[in-house]
């Protein structure tokens, strides 16, 4: 199937000249031109023939991959699965060069998609949505942008990404720092030259672990500030062989089916065997094989790694032993392997020479648990025990995940209730797709959906397809408004909680899955941990039964 026969653009052709310009009427407005916004545009415009527009703050498409240009930025999902699968021709014609695609290649891919499906005329760049208010009398959303434009739309769809609102810690003295500082998620497009510089890197999540080895290569000196030690497995990234590329071209349907059925939307399954029922020697051999293979597949070695602490301990001990083996300095090795959470209960990073980097003469490690940051001074970072002199500080401190980007927009629903007020105690919605009190607002990969626990492109496609089918249903049945009922949202919230509690994920108190990385954020486990396959089934059942749990009004 191909979507190439797109109609000509049907959105307002150009930006009205002045602020305060007249209201522009559309069927749907989509916020964000990343993986989700672009696919949603394609579906609404070319399949439902709606008048739809994407509004995007950046000056290019790509979303998260437009902004995250930090050194070493690379996807942890394998390239052949970090792709759209809605069009077999697209899968077959695009050739990824490496097992894990680097940021520039992903951005090229997304630009290719924008061109191939002629999406650009219906994407308004350099424009940020600032506010959206639901007007009950007209059943329209009134959407304001920072360019002074106002849109009136029936459907408002957020495609703002789960990890797009940068979390910059409020450390006293940052404004006085004499050097330069950057957050990895808002990286300068011209790059940063570390040559001859003393660099401080705060954060050892997936991003910090990718960035450290690359920064260390060009910087005069790198100090890694670690608050929480982390597991990481080697990526074993490499160019893709011609045989593998051919395999992908010939197995598109099979790969898609595996991704749709598995817990995390990856193209590999979780083994049926239990870690505890496997003799220790055999177990270690299986871990070793998974370590040599590399990547997130390590999680799939045994079925009980995320549900049984004792099973998890076997994987944790294996990885900690690897860290101690790789890192030569016993003090650094002890700090790096002093990990206090179960393996994969926080998002496990994968790396290229992360632990090896600490064997370099120009790399130091600061244990912030032992010596916390007190302040940033003009000269650098002062911890309880020392002043670390720096020219550049890199914040690899993550994101206000899942809710941050949504709450940056002033969204006001029915009866004047804002999303911020509705979510004061944490996000509450139905299926991660719709919020009670906010009719005709859809949140692609919102909290309450598998989202960040999943390889994102398949989860995005599933959400976009569901939203598209839902809007088609509304139109075909003369329904003007859809909104979840409170009971459905409450029941779903309980399911999200129960799914998390059935795993070890909910026990990690310092996890951003719980909002713990952002001071003052409600501590609520946000993504749905029941598995992508189960979640898909649930969404399909809801649609099949005439959108049970939603109120549909003419
Ligand atoms: O962010 P993180 P990330 N003082 O929140 C530390 C995706 N991603 O950008 O654990 C000192 O995981 C914080 O410490 P702690 C992927 O889903 C995808 O690395 O909170 N330290 C932690 O070490 C990933 O999971 C790809 O105690 C502070 C680090 O900063 C997600 O993005 C590639 C601090 C933040 O780690 C987020 O990863 C890269 C403070 N005040 C990332 N505040 C792909 O492949 C925070 N930290 C698609």
PDB file of C-alpha atoms in Angstrom, residues 138-346:
ATOM      1  CA  UNK A 138     -19.396  25.792  19.277  1.00  0.00           C
ATOM      2  CA  UNK A 139     -17.761  22.458  20.192  1.00  0.00           C
ATOM      3  CA  UNK A 140     -14.481  23.848  18.871  1.00  0.00           C
ATOM      4  CA  UNK A 141     -11.001  24.168  20.272  1.00  0.00           C
ATOM      5  CA  UNK A 142      -9.580  27.686  20.000  1.00  0.00           C
ATOM      6  CA  UNK A 143      -5.837  27.355  19.645  1.00  0.00           C
ATOM      7  CA  UNK A 144      -3.344  30.210  20.018  1.00  0.00           C
ATOM      8  CA  UNK A 145       0.244  30.291  18.808  1.00  0.00           C
ATOM      9  CA  UNK A 146       3.218  32.437  19.713  1.00  0.00           C
ATOM     10  CA  UNK A 147       2.953  33.938  16.214  1.00  0.00           C
ATOM     11  CA  UNK A 148      -0.341  35.520  17.218  1.00  0.00           C
ATOM     12  CA  UNK A 149      -2.443  33.190  15.130  1.00  0.00           C
ATOM     13  CA  UNK A 150      -5.703  31.645  16.298  1.00  0.00           C
ATOM     14  CA  UNK A 151      -7.237  28.449  14.958  1.00  0.00           C
ATOM     15  CA  UNK A 152     -10.698  27.073  15.484  1.00  0.00           C
ATOM     16  CA  UNK A 153     -10.674  23.267  15.192  1.00  0.00           C
ATOM     17  CA  UNK A 154     -12.959  20.376  15.986  1.00  0.00           C
ATOM     18  CA  UNK A 155     -10.161  17.968  16.901  1.00  0.00           C
ATOM     19  CA  UNK A 156      -6.985  18.830  18.750  1.00  0.00           C
ATOM     20  CA  UNK A 157      -4.261  16.199  18.742  1.00  0.00           C
ATOM     21  CA  UNK A 158      -1.092  16.479  20.767  1.00  0.00           C
ATOM     22  CA  UNK A 159       1.969  14.856  19.215  1.00  0.00           C
ATOM     23  CA  UNK A 160       4.403  16.556  21.565  1.00  0.00           C
ATOM     24  CA  UNK A 161       6.588  13.578  22.471  1.00  0.00           C
ATOM     25  CA  UNK A 162       7.081  11.847  25.793  1.00  0.00           C
ATOM     26  CA  UNK A 163      10.603  13.086  26.407  1.00  0.00           C
ATOM     27  CA  UNK A 164      10.717  16.600  25.036  1.00  0.00           C
ATOM     28  CA  UNK A 165      10.445  18.995  27.978  1.00  0.00           C
ATOM     29  CA  UNK A 166      14.030  19.409  29.224  1.00  0.00           C
ATOM     30  CA  UNK A 167      14.620  18.945  32.945  1.00  0.00           C
ATOM     31  CA  UNK A 168      17.259  21.475  33.971  1.00  0.00           C
ATOM     32  CA  UNK A 169      17.899  21.174  37.696  1.00  0.00           C
ATOM     33  CA  UNK A 170      17.564  24.323  39.702  1.00  0.00           C
ATOM     34  CA  UNK A 171      21.117  24.398  41.075  1.00  0.00           C
ATOM     35  CA  UNK A 172      22.039  27.651  42.839  1.00  0.00           C
ATOM     36  CA  UNK A 173      24.613  29.738  40.977  1.00  0.00           C
ATOM     37  CA  UNK A 174      24.026  28.448  37.450  1.00  0.00           C
ATOM     38  CA  UNK A 175      23.416  31.976  36.182  1.00  0.00           C
ATOM     39  CA  UNK A 176      26.868  33.012  37.446  1.00  0.00           C
ATOM     40  CA  UNK A 177      28.777  30.222  35.706  1.00  0.00           C
ATOM     41  CA  UNK A 178      31.544  31.830  33.629  1.00  0.00           C
ATOM     42  CA  UNK A 179      31.671  29.012  31.096  1.00  0.00           C
ATOM     43  CA  UNK A 180      28.948  27.673  28.817  1.00  0.00           C
ATOM     44  CA  UNK A 181      26.279  25.141  29.681  1.00  0.00           C
ATOM     45  CA  UNK A 182      23.895  23.040  27.611  1.00  0.00           C
ATOM     46  CA  UNK A 183      21.065  20.575  28.078  1.00  0.00           C
ATOM     47  CA  UNK A 184      21.373  17.560  25.793  1.00  0.00           C
ATOM     48  CA  UNK A 185      17.752  17.875  24.669  1.00  0.00           C
ATOM     49  CA  UNK A 186      18.247  21.465  23.483  1.00  0.00           C
ATOM     50  CA  UNK A 187      21.611  21.064  21.822  1.00  0.00           C
ATOM     51  CA  UNK A 188      22.945  23.894  19.601  1.00  0.00           C
ATOM     52  CA  UNK A 189      22.635  23.072  15.920  1.00  0.00           C
ATOM     53  CA  UNK A 190      26.141  24.292  15.209  1.00  0.00           C
ATOM     54  CA  UNK A 191      27.516  21.743  17.730  1.00  0.00           C
ATOM     55  CA  UNK A 192      29.848  22.312  20.657  1.00  0.00           C
ATOM     56  CA  UNK A 193      33.619  22.197  20.384  1.00  0.00           C
ATOM     57  CA  UNK A 194      35.070  20.485  23.450  1.00  0.00           C
ATOM     58  CA  UNK A 195      38.675  20.675  22.264  1.00  0.00           C
ATOM     59  CA  UNK A 196      40.974  21.690  25.086  1.00  0.00           C
ATOM     60  CA  UNK A 197      38.025  22.203  27.451  1.00  0.00           C
ATOM     61  CA  UNK A 198      37.317  20.907  30.922  1.00  0.00           C
ATOM     62  CA  UNK A 199      33.820  19.471  30.730  1.00  0.00           C
ATOM     63  CA  UNK A 200      31.411  18.455  33.478  1.00  0.00           C
ATOM     64  CA  UNK A 201      28.631  16.022  32.573  1.00  0.00           C
ATOM     65  CA  UNK A 202      25.717  15.708  35.002  1.00  0.00           C
ATOM     66  CA  UNK A 203      23.558  12.635  34.577  1.00  0.00           C
ATOM     67  CA  UNK A 204      24.119   8.966  33.849  1.00  0.00           C
ATOM     68  CA  UNK A 205      20.893   7.936  32.136  1.00  0.00           C
ATOM     69  CA  UNK A 206      20.718   6.736  28.519  1.00  0.00           C
ATOM     70  CA  UNK A 207      21.810  10.148  27.260  1.00  0.00           C
ATOM     71  CA  UNK A 208      24.766  10.737  29.598  1.00  0.00           C
ATOM     72  CA  UNK A 209      25.955   7.187  28.947  1.00  0.00           C
ATOM     73  CA  UNK A 210      25.892   7.808  25.179  1.00  0.00           C
ATOM     74  CA  UNK A 211      27.514  11.232  25.438  1.00  0.00           C
ATOM     75  CA  UNK A 212      30.386  10.556  27.898  1.00  0.00           C
ATOM     76  CA  UNK A 213      32.602   8.430  25.609  1.00  0.00           C
ATOM     77  CA  UNK A 214      32.250  10.878  22.721  1.00  0.00           C
ATOM     78  CA  UNK A 215      32.932  13.978  24.823  1.00  0.00           C
ATOM     79  CA  UNK A 216      35.925  12.286  26.457  1.00  0.00           C
ATOM     80  CA  UNK A 217      37.546  11.815  23.062  1.00  0.00           C
ATOM     81  CA  UNK A 218      37.819  15.532  22.311  1.00  0.00           C
ATOM     82  CA  UNK A 219      37.728  17.247  25.705  1.00  0.00           C
ATOM     83  CA  UNK A 220      40.894  17.994  27.663  1.00  0.00           C
ATOM     84  CA  UNK A 221      39.144  16.569  30.705  1.00  0.00           C
ATOM     85  CA  UNK A 222      35.733  15.131  31.487  1.00  0.00           C
ATOM     86  CA  UNK A 223      34.179  14.827  34.929  1.00  0.00           C
ATOM     87  CA  UNK A 224      31.074  12.665  35.120  1.00  0.00           C
ATOM     88  CA  UNK A 225      28.772  13.569  38.021  1.00  0.00           C
ATOM     89  CA  UNK A 226      26.805  10.454  38.955  1.00  0.00           C
ATOM     90  CA  UNK A 227      23.823  10.648  41.291  1.00  0.00           C
ATOM     91  CA  UNK A 228      22.482   7.163  40.624  1.00  0.00           C
ATOM     92  CA  UNK A 229      24.635   4.363  39.298  1.00  0.00           C
ATOM     93  CA  UNK A 230      23.131   2.661  36.280  1.00  0.00           C
ATOM     94  CA  UNK A 231      23.238  -0.592  34.395  1.00  0.00           C
ATOM     95  CA  UNK A 232      24.236  -0.475  30.778  1.00  0.00           C
ATOM     96  CA  UNK A 233      24.851  -3.111  28.156  1.00  0.00           C
ATOM     97  CA  UNK A 234      27.088  -2.872  25.120  1.00  0.00           C
ATOM     98  CA  UNK A 235      25.211  -1.893  21.970  1.00  0.00           C
ATOM     99  CA  UNK A 236      27.714  -3.591  19.670  1.00  0.00           C
ATOM    100  CA  UNK A 237      26.685  -1.125  17.029  1.00  0.00           C
ATOM    101  CA  UNK A 238      27.963  -1.922  13.529  1.00  0.00           C
ATOM    102  CA  UNK A 239      27.122  -1.305   9.896  1.00  0.00           C
ATOM    103  CA  UNK A 240      24.236  -3.462   8.703  1.00  0.00           C
ATOM    104  CA  UNK A 241      25.174  -6.264   6.356  1.00  0.00           C
ATOM    105  CA  UNK A 242      23.585  -6.600   2.920  1.00  0.00           C
ATOM    106  CA  UNK A 243      22.119  -9.925   4.076  1.00  0.00           C
ATOM    107  CA  UNK A 244      20.358  -8.272   6.989  1.00  0.00           C
ATOM    108  CA  UNK A 245      18.978  -5.476   4.792  1.00  0.00           C
ATOM    109  CA  UNK A 246      17.663  -8.126   2.432  1.00  0.00           C
ATOM    110  CA  UNK A 247      16.169 -10.047   5.354  1.00  0.00           C
ATOM    111  CA  UNK A 248      14.242  -6.926   6.437  1.00  0.00           C
ATOM    112  CA  UNK A 249      12.936  -6.285   2.915  1.00  0.00           C
ATOM    113  CA  UNK A 250      11.684  -9.852   2.724  1.00  0.00           C
ATOM    114  CA  UNK A 251      10.150 -10.066   6.200  1.00  0.00           C
ATOM    115  CA  UNK A 252       8.305  -6.785   6.677  1.00  0.00           C
ATOM    116  CA  UNK A 253       5.064  -8.398   7.740  1.00  0.00           C
ATOM    117  CA  UNK A 254       6.741 -10.844  10.080  1.00  0.00           C
ATOM    118  CA  UNK A 255       8.785  -8.119  11.808  1.00  0.00           C
ATOM    119  CA  UNK A 256       5.691  -5.941  12.207  1.00  0.00           C
ATOM    120  CA  UNK A 257       3.755  -8.846  13.759  1.00  0.00           C
ATOM    121  CA  UNK A 258       6.483  -9.512  16.314  1.00  0.00           C
ATOM    122  CA  UNK A 259       6.676  -5.839  17.298  1.00  0.00           C
ATOM    123  CA  UNK A 260       2.914  -5.660  17.709  1.00  0.00           C
ATOM    124  CA  UNK A 261       2.735  -8.725  19.919  1.00  0.00           C
ATOM    125  CA  UNK A 262       5.657  -8.213  22.278  1.00  0.00           C
ATOM    126  CA  UNK A 263       5.731  -6.466  25.628  1.00  0.00           C
ATOM    127  CA  UNK A 264       7.946  -3.591  24.521  1.00  0.00           C
ATOM    128  CA  UNK A 265       7.211  -3.293  20.814  1.00  0.00           C
ATOM    129  CA  UNK A 266      10.686  -4.485  19.868  1.00  0.00           C
ATOM    130  CA  UNK A 267      11.379  -6.979  17.089  1.00  0.00           C
ATOM    131  CA  UNK A 268      12.442  -9.715  19.489  1.00  0.00           C
ATOM    132  CA  UNK A 269      10.504 -11.895  21.894  1.00  0.00           C
ATOM    133  CA  UNK A 270      11.055 -12.561  25.586  1.00  0.00           C
ATOM    134  CA  UNK A 271      12.270 -16.093  26.311  1.00  0.00           C
ATOM    135  CA  UNK A 272       9.813 -18.494  27.938  1.00  0.00           C
ATOM    136  CA  UNK A 273      12.364 -19.794  30.467  1.00  0.00           C
ATOM    137  CA  UNK A 274      12.744 -18.626  34.064  1.00  0.00           C
ATOM    138  CA  UNK A 275      16.072 -17.367  35.413  1.00  0.00           C
ATOM    139  CA  UNK A 276      15.535 -19.179  38.707  1.00  0.00           C
ATOM    140  CA  UNK A 277      14.701 -22.501  37.092  1.00  0.00           C
ATOM    141  CA  UNK A 278      17.848 -22.375  34.992  1.00  0.00           C
ATOM    142  CA  UNK A 279      21.043 -23.838  36.531  1.00  0.00           C
ATOM    143  CA  UNK A 280      23.545 -21.085  37.417  1.00  0.00           C
ATOM    144  CA  UNK A 281      26.171 -22.132  34.906  1.00  0.00           C
ATOM    145  CA  UNK A 282      23.702 -22.281  32.033  1.00  0.00           C
ATOM    146  CA  UNK A 283      22.137 -19.012  33.146  1.00  0.00           C
ATOM    147  CA  UNK A 284      25.472 -17.209  33.066  1.00  0.00           C
ATOM    148  CA  UNK A 285      26.219 -18.677  29.646  1.00  0.00           C
ATOM    149  CA  UNK A 286      22.908 -17.255  28.401  1.00  0.00           C
ATOM    150  CA  UNK A 287      23.690 -13.849  29.936  1.00  0.00           C
ATOM    151  CA  UNK A 288      27.139 -13.943  28.361  1.00  0.00           C
ATOM    152  CA  UNK A 289      25.655 -14.723  24.951  1.00  0.00           C
ATOM    153  CA  UNK A 290      23.159 -11.863  25.355  1.00  0.00           C
ATOM    154  CA  UNK A 291      25.972  -9.514  26.461  1.00  0.00           C
ATOM    155  CA  UNK A 292      27.994 -10.463  23.388  1.00  0.00           C
ATOM    156  CA  UNK A 293      24.981  -9.940  21.156  1.00  0.00           C
ATOM    157  CA  UNK A 294      24.382  -6.557  22.786  1.00  0.00           C
ATOM    158  CA  UNK A 295      21.462  -4.197  23.074  1.00  0.00           C
ATOM    159  CA  UNK A 296      18.133  -4.193  24.849  1.00  0.00           C
ATOM    160  CA  UNK A 297      17.551  -7.843  23.979  1.00  0.00           C
ATOM    161  CA  UNK A 298      19.423  -8.665  27.186  1.00  0.00           C
ATOM    162  CA  UNK A 299      16.091  -8.027  28.945  1.00  0.00           C
ATOM    163  CA  UNK A 300      14.536 -10.877  27.004  1.00  0.00           C
ATOM    164  CA  UNK A 301      16.954 -13.530  28.297  1.00  0.00           C
ATOM    165  CA  UNK A 302      14.450 -14.748  30.887  1.00  0.00           C
ATOM    166  CA  UNK A 303      10.759 -14.181  31.359  1.00  0.00           C
ATOM    167  CA  UNK A 304      10.876 -13.323  35.064  1.00  0.00           C
ATOM    168  CA  UNK A 305      13.525 -10.587  35.170  1.00  0.00           C
ATOM    169  CA  UNK A 306      10.978  -7.843  35.710  1.00  0.00           C
ATOM    170  CA  UNK A 307       8.604  -9.688  37.963  1.00  0.00           C
ATOM    171  CA  UNK A 308      10.789 -11.543  40.429  1.00  0.00           C
ATOM    172  CA  UNK A 309      13.445  -9.840  42.519  1.00  0.00           C
ATOM    173  CA  UNK A 310      15.544 -12.988  42.945  1.00  0.00           C
ATOM    174  CA  UNK A 311      15.495 -13.612  39.195  1.00  0.00           C
ATOM    175  CA  UNK A 312      16.411  -9.995  38.584  1.00  0.00           C
ATOM    176  CA  UNK A 313      19.319 -10.262  41.051  1.00  0.00           C
ATOM    177  CA  UNK A 314      20.953 -12.853  38.807  1.00  0.00           C
ATOM    178  CA  UNK A 315      21.006 -10.405  35.876  1.00  0.00           C
ATOM    179  CA  UNK A 316      22.010  -7.493  38.110  1.00  0.00           C
ATOM    180  CA  UNK A 317      24.950  -9.413  39.566  1.00  0.00           C
ATOM    181  CA  UNK A 318      26.103 -10.480  36.117  1.00  0.00           C
ATOM    182  CA  UNK A 319      26.175  -6.872  34.877  1.00  0.00           C
ATOM    183  CA  UNK A 320      27.805  -5.509  38.038  1.00  0.00           C
ATOM    184  CA  UNK A 321      30.553  -8.122  37.681  1.00  0.00           C
ATOM    185  CA  UNK A 322      31.062  -6.971  34.073  1.00  0.00           C
ATOM    186  CA  UNK A 323      31.420  -3.360  35.234  1.00  0.00           C
ATOM    187  CA  UNK A 324      34.006  -4.329  37.842  1.00  0.00           C
ATOM    188  CA  UNK A 325      35.855  -6.349  35.227  1.00  0.00           C
ATOM    189  CA  UNK A 326      35.935  -3.513  32.665  1.00  0.00           C
ATOM    190  CA  UNK A 327      36.756  -0.578  34.946  1.00  0.00           C
ATOM    191  CA  UNK A 328      40.366  -0.853  36.122  1.00  0.00           C
ATOM    192  CA  UNK A 329      40.311   1.673  38.975  1.00  0.00           C
ATOM    193  CA  UNK A 330      38.655  -0.222  41.874  1.00  0.00           C
ATOM    194  CA  UNK A 331      37.248   2.981  43.403  1.00  0.00           C
ATOM    195  CA  UNK A 332      35.556   4.018  40.170  1.00  0.00           C
ATOM    196  CA  UNK A 333      34.423   0.443  39.585  1.00  0.00           C
ATOM    197  CA  UNK A 334      32.814   0.346  43.037  1.00  0.00           C
ATOM    198  CA  UNK A 335      30.978   3.653  42.487  1.00  0.00           C
ATOM    199  CA  UNK A 336      29.777   2.649  38.999  1.00  0.00           C
ATOM    200  CA  UNK A 337      28.560  -0.784  40.120  1.00  0.00           C
ATOM    201  CA  UNK A 338      26.900   0.378  43.327  1.00  0.00           C
ATOM    202  CA  UNK A 339      23.469   0.135  41.721  1.00  0.00           C
ATOM    203  CA  UNK A 340      20.508   0.169  44.059  1.00  0.00           C
ATOM    204  CA  UNK A 341      17.612  -0.650  41.748  1.00  0.00           C
ATOM    205  CA  UNK A 342      16.649  -3.838  39.921  1.00  0.00           C
ATOM    206  CA  UNK A 343      18.000  -4.271  36.403  1.00  0.00           C
ATOM    207  CA  UNK A 344      15.667  -2.714  33.766  1.00  0.00           C
ATOM    208  CA  UNK A 345      13.320  -1.319  36.409  1.00  0.00           C
ATOM    209  CA  UNK A 346      14.548   2.047  35.176  1.00  0.00           C
TER     210      UNK A 346
END
